[in-house]
Amino acid sequence: MNLALEDALCNRLARIRALGAARIRPVGLEADRAGAPLPPDHPFFAELVRLGLGRTRWLGGEDPDDAGPTTTEARRERSERDEETRGERGSPSFTGVVLAEELAYWDRGVAVAFPGPGLGEPPILAMGTPEQKQRFLGPFRAPDRPRWGSFAMTEPGAGSDVAAIRTACRRDGADWVLDGDKSFAANASRADWIVVFATCDPALGRAGHRAFVVERGTPGLGDFRIERKMGLEAYESTSFTLRGCRVPAANLLGGEERQSGRAGFKGAMQSFNATRPMIGAMAVGIGRAALDETLAFARSHDRLGDPRVRDRLERSRRKLQAARLLCWRAAWLADQQRPNVLEASMAKAVAPQAAFEAAALGMELLGEEGGRGDHLIEKLFRDVKAMDIVEGTGQIQRVLMARQLVGLPRD
Ligand SMILES: Cc1cc2nc3c(=O)[nH]c(=O)nc-3n(C[C@H](O)[C@H](O)[C@H](O)COP(=O)(O)OP(=O)(O)OC[C@H]3O[C@@H](n4cnc5c(N)ncnc54)[C@H](O)[C@@H]3O)c2cc1C
């Protein structure tokens, strides 16, 4: 594993840093003060699209009908993008975690609010047919406007225990009909489509799981309600319902052929193995921001002469650095197409904890100043908690790793 970052990646990091200081952190603070997500028509999102952000990682080319760009302008755009993502082709997961950490450093809520296919992308990449990738990710290759995708697994009665989902799907002629309730899906009400996990028979357990792409405006998809959150205000976490919601069979991810065994469940797990290191990396970003804030405070308040303060700051930096390496390794294994289940769980279990400790240390050292409610450290402290919860709680990761250690199956 090569730990040196390529020049192209360093350039992208530098661009995020500049955007982070000028725009990402300010709009994150704006949303936090308003206590509401940035609206879809916020000028910042259009600005991101103009900057060439909000795109899919999918580079196209798998569809036999896709002859590539036809106009000179589109060919130039494709060639620029190919140049930009040249390094990424071989290491999309590694590139993803490095950039995600930097985005979260500036504001993790804003990073999730960014237009793009979001958490809906990994299951489409893992399970989708070439035609489905083209249809659902194609519009994200050079979007004409801010577009979002969403991922809905969690239900009021099924969070950690993914196998317990009760959203029902049944085949009816050329369609599938979906009924159920989903909660906490990022960007769901503004999304062009939502990847919805459902079961065709709860008695079949995970073998009954299917994933569908439900498009905006589909009759029966509705009752969107943005949930209250303690932090990460910039993006919406939304509950919604599916009532007799008819989805064409062509929107069943992977098509009928792929549905033997536990393909739907395995697809979800595969996408978690890609996204858990990413969540870990974002936690490291929040932790780094907290540590920088705490260091600045300690320096400006003459606290660095105290060896106990120095020791605690150093310990925090060391833990964040170790957590980052776990995230990098898990992502690197994914890029090598090698199993990373254990490493993805380790990254997800360790990084949010190290980040939480960094934010808690900041709150402690800043004391009254931090507790007043208008200091960045207090916002980071509220933001960081969710990192332990999303994509499988830290506790669940520890359960999985302990089972693996003693040779038991994961489920
Ligand atoms: C900010 C935020 C964003 C989110 N975004 C999305 C999204 O975009 N899409 C989506 O589908 N979901 C999303 N979620 C939901 C998230 O995935 C769930 O909250 C998470 O899986 C935990 O489920 P739960 O909240 O129902 O907690 P529970 O599953 O009810 O767990 C409660 C507690 O019990 C522990 N626990 C549960 N089972 C066990 C066990 N077997 N052994 C030991 N301990 C156990 C857990 O670790 C936890 O501490 C989001 C959540 C948050 C907070």
Short mmCIF file of C-alpha atoms and ligand atoms in Angstrom, two decimals:
data_model
loop_
_atom_site.label_atom_id
_atom_site.label_comp_id
_atom_site.label_asym_id
_atom_site.label_seq_id
_atom_site.Cartn_x
_atom_site.Cartn_y
_atom_site.Cartn_z
CA MET A 1 0.00 0.00 0.00
CA ASN A 2 1.46 3.31 -1.13
CA LEU A 3 0.76 6.08 1.39
CA ALA A 4 2.06 8.92 -0.80
CA LEU A 5 -0.74 11.01 -2.30
CA GLU A 6 -0.46 11.63 -6.04
CA ASP A 7 -0.13 15.22 -7.30
CA ALA A 8 -3.61 15.15 -8.87
CA LEU A 9 -5.14 14.16 -5.52
CA CYS A 10 -3.12 16.83 -3.66
CA ASN A 11 -4.46 19.41 -6.13
CA ARG A 12 -8.03 18.31 -5.48
CA LEU A 13 -7.39 18.48 -1.73
CA ALA A 14 -6.07 22.01 -2.10
CA ARG A 15 -9.19 23.01 -4.03
CA ILE A 16 -11.45 21.56 -1.32
CA ARG A 17 -9.43 23.41 1.32
CA ALA A 18 -9.97 26.71 -0.48
CA LEU A 19 -13.68 26.01 -1.02
CA GLY A 20 -13.96 24.78 2.57
CA ALA A 21 -12.65 27.96 4.14
CA ALA A 22 -14.51 30.31 1.79
CA ARG A 23 -17.88 28.54 1.43
CA ILE A 24 -18.36 25.14 3.10
CA ARG A 25 -17.78 26.18 6.70
CA PRO A 26 -19.76 29.43 6.40
CA VAL A 27 -22.83 27.73 4.88
CA GLY A 28 -22.56 24.97 7.51
CA LEU A 29 -22.67 27.59 10.27
CA GLU A 30 -25.57 29.30 8.47
CA ALA A 31 -27.60 26.05 8.51
CA ASP A 32 -26.66 25.33 12.12
CA ARG A 33 -27.83 28.77 13.27
CA ALA A 34 -31.05 28.40 11.27
CA GLY A 35 -31.56 24.87 12.65
CA ALA A 36 -32.68 23.74 9.20
CA PRO A 37 -31.12 22.09 6.14
CA LEU A 38 -29.88 24.23 3.27
CA PRO A 39 -32.80 24.39 0.80
CA PRO A 40 -32.31 22.66 -2.59
CA ASP A 41 -32.37 26.05 -4.37
CA HIS A 42 -29.58 27.48 -2.18
CA PRO A 43 -27.16 29.28 -4.54
CA PHE A 44 -24.28 27.28 -3.07
CA PHE A 45 -25.54 24.09 -4.74
CA ALA A 46 -25.71 25.68 -8.20
CA GLU A 47 -22.21 27.03 -7.59
CA LEU A 48 -20.96 23.49 -6.85
CA VAL A 49 -22.46 22.20 -10.09
CA ARG A 50 -20.73 25.01 -12.01
CA LEU A 51 -17.47 23.94 -10.35
CA GLY A 52 -17.97 20.43 -11.74
CA LEU A 53 -18.93 18.89 -8.39
CA GLY A 54 -22.01 16.82 -7.54
CA ARG A 55 -21.10 14.13 -10.06
CA THR A 56 -21.11 10.36 -10.04
CA ARG A 57 -17.97 8.28 -9.58
CA TRP A 58 -19.30 6.06 -12.36
CA LEU A 59 -17.35 6.76 -15.51
CA GLY A 60 -19.80 5.14 -17.93
CA GLY A 61 -18.80 2.97 -20.80
CA GLU A 62 -20.41 -0.29 -19.68
CA ASP A 63 -23.54 0.24 -21.70
CA PRO A 64 -23.23 -1.28 -25.16
CA ASP A 65 -25.52 1.51 -26.46
CA ASP A 66 -23.32 4.23 -24.98
CA ALA A 67 -21.17 5.36 -27.90
CA GLY A 68 -19.64 8.13 -25.77
CA PRO A 69 -20.05 11.88 -26.12
CA THR A 70 -21.26 13.05 -29.50
CA THR A 71 -20.60 16.80 -29.45
CA THR A 72 -17.22 18.54 -29.35
CA GLU A 73 -18.19 20.24 -26.09
CA ALA A 74 -19.20 16.91 -24.51
CA ARG A 75 -15.98 15.26 -25.75
CA ARG A 76 -13.90 18.07 -24.23
CA GLU A 77 -15.84 17.72 -20.96
CA ARG A 78 -15.27 13.93 -20.95
CA SER A 79 -11.58 14.34 -21.66
CA GLU A 80 -11.14 16.94 -18.87
CA ARG A 81 -12.99 14.70 -16.48
CA ASP A 82 -10.93 11.68 -17.50
CA GLU A 83 -7.77 13.68 -16.84
CA GLU A 84 -9.08 14.77 -13.44
CA THR A 85 -10.07 11.25 -12.44
CA ARG A 86 -7.17 9.39 -14.07
CA GLY A 87 -5.68 8.46 -10.70
CA GLU A 88 -9.13 7.74 -9.33
CA ARG A 89 -9.84 5.01 -11.87
CA GLY A 90 -7.53 2.64 -10.06
CA SER A 91 -8.37 3.84 -6.57
CA PRO A 92 -11.89 5.27 -6.31
CA SER A 93 -12.36 4.21 -2.67
CA PHE A 94 -8.99 5.53 -1.52
CA THR A 95 -9.53 8.83 -3.35
CA GLY A 96 -13.02 8.96 -1.87
CA VAL A 97 -11.88 8.62 1.75
CA VAL A 98 -9.08 11.17 1.37
CA LEU A 99 -11.45 13.78 -0.11
CA ALA A 100 -14.29 12.91 2.31
CA GLU A 101 -12.04 13.57 5.30
CA GLU A 102 -11.16 17.04 4.02
CA LEU A 103 -14.79 17.91 3.20
CA ALA A 104 -15.90 16.86 6.69
CA TYR A 105 -13.09 18.91 8.21
CA TRP A 106 -14.89 22.00 6.89
CA ASP A 107 -18.44 20.75 7.54
CA ARG A 108 -19.68 17.19 7.44
CA GLY A 109 -23.35 18.25 7.22
CA VAL A 110 -22.62 20.34 4.14
CA ALA A 111 -20.57 17.50 2.65
CA VAL A 112 -23.64 15.23 2.80
CA ALA A 113 -25.85 18.02 1.47
CA PHE A 114 -23.63 18.29 -1.64
CA PRO A 115 -25.58 17.40 -4.77
CA GLY A 116 -24.74 13.97 -6.15
CA PRO A 117 -26.02 10.39 -6.02
CA GLY A 118 -24.80 10.12 -2.41
CA LEU A 119 -25.30 6.86 -0.53
CA GLY A 120 -27.56 5.66 -3.34
CA GLU A 121 -24.55 5.31 -5.62
CA PRO A 122 -22.73 2.33 -4.01
CA PRO A 123 -25.69 -0.09 -4.29
CA ILE A 124 -26.27 0.92 -7.92
CA LEU A 125 -22.58 0.39 -8.67
CA ALA A 126 -22.58 -2.93 -6.78
CA MET A 127 -25.89 -4.37 -8.04
CA GLY A 128 -27.13 -2.34 -11.00
CA THR A 129 -27.23 -3.61 -14.56
CA PRO A 130 -25.37 -1.52 -17.19
CA GLU A 131 -28.73 -0.13 -18.31
CA GLN A 132 -29.63 0.88 -14.73
CA LYS A 133 -26.25 2.55 -14.18
CA GLN A 134 -26.76 4.50 -17.39
CA ARG A 135 -30.34 5.49 -16.51
CA PHE A 136 -29.80 6.47 -12.87
CA LEU A 137 -26.14 7.54 -12.67
CA GLY A 138 -25.88 8.86 -16.26
CA PRO A 139 -27.64 12.16 -15.39
CA PHE A 140 -25.01 12.69 -12.68
CA ARG A 141 -22.09 12.55 -15.11
CA ALA A 142 -22.42 16.18 -16.17
CA PRO A 143 -25.50 17.41 -14.30
CA ASP A 144 -27.35 20.41 -15.74
CA ARG A 145 -28.60 21.36 -12.25
CA PRO A 146 -28.11 20.19 -8.67
CA ARG A 147 -29.40 16.61 -8.49
CA TRP A 148 -29.51 14.25 -5.54
CA GLY A 149 -29.86 10.51 -5.01
CA SER A 150 -30.82 8.89 -1.70
CA PHE A 151 -30.56 5.58 0.17
CA ALA A 152 -33.34 4.25 2.39
CA MET A 153 -32.74 1.18 4.47
CA THR A 154 -33.66 2.28 8.00
CA GLU A 155 -37.25 1.95 9.23
CA PRO A 156 -38.91 2.93 12.49
CA GLY A 157 -38.48 -0.70 13.67
CA ALA A 158 -35.28 -1.65 11.82
CA GLY A 159 -32.00 0.20 12.29
CA SER A 160 -29.05 -1.93 13.36
CA ASP A 161 -30.96 -5.09 12.56
CA VAL A 162 -31.15 -4.55 8.83
CA ALA A 163 -32.67 -8.01 8.39
CA ALA A 164 -35.79 -6.81 10.24
CA ILE A 165 -36.99 -4.41 7.53
CA ARG A 166 -40.74 -4.70 6.93
CA THR A 167 -41.26 -2.55 3.82
CA ALA A 168 -43.04 -5.06 1.61
CA CYS A 169 -42.60 -5.62 -2.12
CA ARG A 170 -44.83 -7.82 -4.25
CA ARG A 171 -44.79 -8.48 -7.96
CA ASP A 172 -47.93 -7.41 -9.82
CA GLY A 173 -47.80 -7.85 -13.60
CA ALA A 174 -45.05 -5.66 -15.05
CA ASP A 175 -44.55 -3.80 -11.77
CA TRP A 176 -43.55 -4.26 -8.19
CA VAL A 177 -45.77 -2.73 -5.49
CA LEU A 178 -44.07 -1.32 -2.39
CA ASP A 179 -45.66 -0.62 1.01
CA GLY A 180 -43.86 0.58 4.12
CA ASP A 181 -42.27 3.38 6.14
CA LYS A 182 -38.68 4.60 5.89
CA SER A 183 -36.82 6.96 8.18
CA PHE A 184 -33.67 9.08 8.36
CA ALA A 185 -32.86 8.89 4.64
CA ALA A 186 -30.39 11.63 3.66
CA ASN A 187 -31.64 14.09 1.01
CA ALA A 188 -34.73 11.95 0.29
CA SER A 189 -37.27 14.72 -0.33
CA ARG A 190 -35.05 16.47 -2.90
CA ALA A 191 -33.76 13.31 -4.60
CA ASP A 192 -34.37 12.36 -8.25
CA TRP A 193 -34.55 8.77 -6.99
CA ILE A 194 -34.23 6.79 -3.76
CA VAL A 195 -32.72 3.31 -3.47
CA VAL A 196 -35.31 1.58 -1.27
CA PHE A 197 -34.69 -1.79 0.38
CA ALA A 198 -37.77 -3.99 0.84
CA THR A 199 -38.65 -7.60 1.58
CA CYS A 200 -40.78 -9.89 -0.54
CA ASP A 201 -41.27 -12.24 2.45
CA PRO A 202 -40.04 -11.50 5.99
CA ALA A 203 -40.01 -15.28 6.66
CA LEU A 204 -37.21 -15.63 4.09
CA GLY A 205 -35.00 -13.31 6.18
CA ARG A 206 -32.22 -11.74 4.20
CA ALA A 207 -32.92 -13.92 1.15
CA GLY A 208 -36.19 -11.97 0.77
CA HIS A 209 -34.52 -8.58 0.42
CA ARG A 210 -34.77 -6.60 -2.82
CA ALA A 211 -33.51 -3.12 -3.71
CA PHE A 212 -35.53 -0.78 -5.95
CA VAL A 213 -34.86 2.60 -7.44
CA VAL A 214 -37.98 4.62 -6.70
CA GLU A 215 -38.15 7.74 -8.82
CA ARG A 216 -39.39 11.13 -7.66
CA GLY A 217 -43.09 11.65 -8.35
CA THR A 218 -43.93 7.93 -8.36
CA PRO A 219 -47.55 7.73 -7.09
CA GLY A 220 -47.60 6.29 -3.56
CA LEU A 221 -44.22 7.78 -2.59
CA GLY A 222 -44.82 10.65 -0.19
CA ASP A 223 -45.39 12.01 3.33
CA PHE A 224 -41.84 13.41 3.37
CA ARG A 225 -40.98 14.73 6.82
CA ILE A 226 -37.60 16.22 7.71
CA GLU A 227 -36.46 14.86 11.09
CA ARG A 228 -35.02 16.99 13.89
CA LYS A 229 -31.32 16.36 14.53
CA MET A 230 -28.92 17.45 17.27
CA GLY A 231 -26.21 18.31 14.72
CA LEU A 232 -25.31 18.04 11.02
CA GLU A 233 -28.12 20.47 10.33
CA ALA A 234 -27.03 21.35 6.80
CA TYR A 235 -28.52 18.24 5.19
CA GLU A 236 -31.98 16.78 5.49
CA SER A 237 -32.63 13.42 7.16
CA THR A 238 -36.09 12.49 6.05
CA SER A 239 -38.80 9.94 6.78
CA PHE A 240 -41.32 9.00 4.09
CA THR A 241 -43.94 6.40 3.23
CA LEU A 242 -44.60 4.03 0.34
CA ARG A 243 -48.29 3.25 -0.07
CA GLY A 244 -49.22 0.96 -2.96
CA CYS A 245 -46.20 2.48 -4.70
CA ARG A 246 -45.88 0.93 -8.21
CA VAL A 247 -42.32 0.60 -9.45
CA PRO A 248 -41.54 -0.82 -12.91
CA ALA A 249 -39.75 -4.20 -12.84
CA ALA A 250 -36.89 -2.48 -14.71
CA ASN A 251 -36.14 -0.58 -11.47
CA LEU A 252 -35.40 -3.73 -9.44
CA LEU A 253 -31.64 -3.38 -8.94
CA GLY A 254 -29.77 -6.10 -10.77
CA GLY A 255 -32.94 -7.30 -12.52
CA GLU A 256 -34.68 -10.61 -11.84
CA GLU A 257 -31.63 -12.71 -12.76
CA ARG A 258 -29.63 -11.39 -9.83
CA GLN A 259 -32.19 -12.30 -7.20
CA SER A 260 -31.02 -15.79 -6.26
CA GLY A 261 -29.86 -16.36 -2.69
CA ARG A 262 -29.32 -13.20 -0.68
CA ALA A 263 -28.34 -10.87 -3.52
CA GLY A 264 -30.32 -7.88 -2.17
CA PHE A 265 -28.91 -8.21 1.33
CA LYS A 266 -25.41 -8.92 0.02
CA GLY A 267 -25.66 -5.84 -2.20
CA ALA A 268 -26.48 -3.70 0.84
CA MET A 269 -23.60 -5.21 2.80
CA GLN A 270 -21.21 -4.68 -0.13
CA SER A 271 -22.15 -1.04 -0.25
CA PHE A 272 -21.60 -0.73 3.52
CA ASN A 273 -18.08 -2.11 3.03
CA ALA A 274 -17.48 0.79 0.65
CA THR A 275 -19.19 3.45 2.76
CA ARG A 276 -18.01 2.54 6.27
CA PRO A 277 -14.38 3.60 5.64
CA MET A 278 -15.83 6.80 4.16
CA ILE A 279 -17.86 7.50 7.33
CA GLY A 280 -14.73 6.74 9.37
CA ALA A 281 -12.74 9.22 7.27
CA MET A 282 -15.41 11.88 7.73
CA ALA A 283 -15.22 11.34 11.48
CA VAL A 284 -11.45 11.87 11.30
CA GLY A 285 -12.14 15.15 9.46
CA ILE A 286 -14.48 16.37 12.22
CA GLY A 287 -11.97 15.24 14.85
CA ARG A 288 -9.15 17.14 13.13
CA ALA A 289 -11.29 20.29 13.03
CA ALA A 290 -11.99 19.90 16.77
CA LEU A 291 -8.30 19.37 17.52
CA ASP A 292 -7.28 22.45 15.49
CA GLU A 293 -9.91 24.53 17.27
CA THR A 294 -8.75 23.28 20.67
CA LEU A 295 -5.08 23.87 19.85
CA ALA A 296 -5.83 27.42 18.73
CA PHE A 297 -7.72 28.06 21.96
CA ALA A 298 -4.97 26.54 24.12
CA ARG A 299 -2.34 28.61 22.31
CA SER A 300 -4.25 31.88 22.61
CA HIS A 301 -4.98 31.22 26.31
CA ASP A 302 -1.41 30.26 27.28
CA ARG A 303 -2.37 26.68 28.08
CA LEU A 304 0.36 24.95 26.06
CA GLY A 305 2.87 25.32 28.90
CA ASP A 306 0.90 22.74 30.89
CA PRO A 307 2.33 19.25 30.13
CA ARG A 308 -1.06 17.62 30.90
CA VAL A 309 -2.71 19.74 28.22
CA ARG A 310 0.05 18.95 25.73
CA ASP A 311 -0.21 15.25 26.53
CA ARG A 312 -3.95 15.16 25.93
CA LEU A 313 -3.71 17.11 22.69
CA GLU A 314 -0.95 14.84 21.44
CA ARG A 315 -2.89 11.70 22.40
CA SER A 316 -5.86 12.98 20.44
CA ARG A 317 -3.75 13.68 17.35
CA ARG A 318 -2.18 10.20 17.60
CA LYS A 319 -5.56 8.48 17.76
CA LEU A 320 -6.91 10.45 14.80
CA GLN A 321 -3.80 9.60 12.78
CA ALA A 322 -4.17 5.88 13.59
CA ALA A 323 -7.89 6.02 12.71
CA ARG A 324 -7.07 7.66 9.36
CA LEU A 325 -4.68 4.83 8.50
CA LEU A 326 -7.39 2.25 9.25
CA CYS A 327 -9.77 4.08 6.90
CA TRP A 328 -7.12 4.31 4.18
CA ARG A 329 -6.33 0.61 4.46
CA ALA A 330 -9.98 -0.45 4.32
CA ALA A 331 -10.48 1.72 1.23
CA TRP A 332 -7.27 0.51 -0.40
CA LEU A 333 -8.37 -3.12 0.04
CA ALA A 334 -11.71 -2.25 -1.59
CA ASP A 335 -9.81 -0.80 -4.56
CA GLN A 336 -7.75 -4.01 -4.80
CA GLN A 337 -11.05 -5.95 -4.95
CA ARG A 338 -9.93 -7.74 -1.81
CA PRO A 339 -12.20 -8.56 1.15
CA ASN A 340 -12.32 -5.63 3.57
CA VAL A 341 -15.20 -6.56 5.84
CA LEU A 342 -13.05 -6.61 8.98
CA GLU A 343 -11.06 -3.50 8.07
CA ALA A 344 -14.23 -1.57 7.16
CA SER A 345 -15.71 -2.43 10.57
CA MET A 346 -12.46 -1.47 12.32
CA ALA A 347 -12.38 1.90 10.57
CA LYS A 348 -16.02 2.51 11.45
CA ALA A 349 -15.58 1.43 15.08
CA VAL A 350 -12.36 3.34 15.79
CA ALA A 351 -12.56 6.64 13.86
CA PRO A 352 -15.83 8.04 15.29
CA GLN A 353 -14.61 7.24 18.79
CA ALA A 354 -11.29 9.08 18.24
CA ALA A 355 -13.21 12.02 16.75
CA PHE A 356 -15.69 12.07 19.63
CA GLU A 357 -12.79 12.14 22.10
CA ALA A 358 -11.22 15.07 20.22
CA ALA A 359 -14.46 17.07 20.33
CA ALA A 360 -15.04 16.16 24.01
CA LEU A 361 -11.50 17.28 24.86
CA GLY A 362 -12.20 20.57 23.12
CA MET A 363 -15.39 21.10 25.12
CA GLU A 364 -13.49 20.35 28.30
CA LEU A 365 -10.52 22.64 27.64
CA LEU A 366 -12.63 25.51 26.32
CA GLY A 367 -14.86 25.22 29.37
CA GLU A 368 -17.34 28.06 29.67
CA GLU A 369 -16.41 29.47 26.27
CA GLY A 370 -17.22 26.16 24.58
CA GLY A 371 -20.41 25.59 26.52
CA ARG A 372 -22.06 28.89 25.63
CA GLY A 373 -23.46 27.42 22.44
CA ASP A 374 -21.99 29.79 19.86
CA HIS A 375 -18.50 28.32 19.46
CA LEU A 376 -17.49 26.02 16.61
CA ILE A 377 -16.28 23.39 19.10
CA GLU A 378 -19.81 23.03 20.48
CA LYS A 379 -21.18 22.51 16.96
CA LEU A 380 -18.50 19.90 16.22
CA PHE A 381 -19.39 18.14 19.49
CA ARG A 382 -23.04 17.92 18.35
CA ASP A 383 -22.05 16.95 14.79
CA VAL A 384 -19.68 14.14 15.71
CA LYS A 385 -22.10 11.89 17.66
CA ALA A 386 -23.95 10.75 14.54
CA MET A 387 -20.73 9.36 13.08
CA ASP A 388 -20.85 6.53 15.60
CA ILE A 389 -24.48 5.79 14.69
CA VAL A 390 -24.76 5.92 10.90
CA GLU A 391 -23.89 2.95 8.65
CA GLY A 392 -23.95 0.52 11.60
CA THR A 393 -23.24 1.73 15.13
CA GLY A 394 -19.79 1.35 16.70
CA GLN A 395 -21.28 -1.21 19.04
CA ILE A 396 -22.53 -3.32 16.13
CA GLN A 397 -19.11 -3.14 14.47
CA ARG A 398 -17.54 -4.44 17.70
CA VAL A 399 -20.07 -7.28 17.83
CA LEU A 400 -19.22 -8.20 14.21
CA MET A 401 -15.46 -8.05 14.79
CA ALA A 402 -15.69 -10.16 17.94
CA ARG A 403 -17.67 -12.82 16.08
CA GLN A 404 -15.07 -12.81 13.32
CA LEU A 405 -12.22 -13.10 15.86
CA VAL A 406 -13.60 -16.33 17.32
CA GLY A 407 -14.60 -17.78 13.97
CA LEU A 408 -18.37 -17.31 14.13
CA PRO A 409 -20.28 -16.21 11.01
CA ARG A 410 -21.21 -12.50 10.87
CA ASP A 411 -24.93 -13.21 11.20
C1 LIG B 1 -27.64 11.56 11.17
C2 LIG B 1 -28.16 10.24 10.68
C3 LIG B 1 -28.23 9.98 9.31
C4 LIG B 1 -28.73 8.76 8.82
N1 LIG B 1 -28.81 8.56 7.48
C5 LIG B 1 -29.40 7.42 7.01
C6 LIG B 1 -29.62 7.24 5.59
O1 LIG B 1 -29.27 8.08 4.76
N2 LIG B 1 -30.26 6.10 5.19
C7 LIG B 1 -30.65 5.14 6.07
O2 LIG B 1 -31.21 4.13 5.64
N3 LIG B 1 -30.45 5.28 7.41
C8 LIG B 1 -29.85 6.40 7.91
N4 LIG B 1 -29.67 6.59 9.26
C9 LIG B 1 -30.13 5.57 10.18
C10 LIG B 1 -28.99 4.78 10.82
O3 LIG B 1 -28.43 3.88 9.90
C11 LIG B 1 -29.54 4.07 12.07
O4 LIG B 1 -29.84 5.09 13.01
C12 LIG B 1 -28.55 3.08 12.63
O5 LIG B 1 -28.45 1.95 11.81
C13 LIG B 1 -28.94 2.62 14.05
O6 LIG B 1 -30.26 2.19 14.07
P1 LIG B 1 -31.27 2.71 15.20
O7 LIG B 1 -31.12 4.20 15.28
O8 LIG B 1 -32.63 2.17 14.89
O9 LIG B 1 -30.74 2.13 16.56
P2 LIG B 1 -30.96 0.61 17.18
O10 LIG B 1 -30.74 -0.36 16.10
O11 LIG B 1 -32.34 0.66 17.78
O12 LIG B 1 -29.86 0.57 18.23
C14 LIG B 1 -29.94 1.25 19.50
C15 LIG B 1 -28.70 0.89 20.32
O13 LIG B 1 -28.68 -0.53 20.56
C16 LIG B 1 -27.45 -1.09 20.09
N5 LIG B 1 -27.71 -2.42 19.53
C17 LIG B 1 -28.68 -2.75 18.63
N6 LIG B 1 -28.61 -4.06 18.32
C18 LIG B 1 -27.57 -4.58 19.03
C19 LIG B 1 -26.98 -5.88 19.12
N7 LIG B 1 -27.44 -6.92 18.43
N8 LIG B 1 -25.92 -6.04 19.95
C20 LIG B 1 -25.42 -4.99 20.66
N9 LIG B 1 -25.95 -3.74 20.61
C21 LIG B 1 -27.00 -3.53 19.81
C22 LIG B 1 -26.94 -0.13 19.05
O14 LIG B 1 -25.52 -0.18 18.94
C23 LIG B 1 -27.39 1.22 19.60
O15 LIG B 1 -26.47 1.68 20.53
C24 LIG B 1 -29.16 7.78 9.76
C25 LIG B 1 -29.08 8.04 11.14
C26 LIG B 1 -28.58 9.24 11.61
C27 LIG B 1 -28.51 9.47 13.10
#
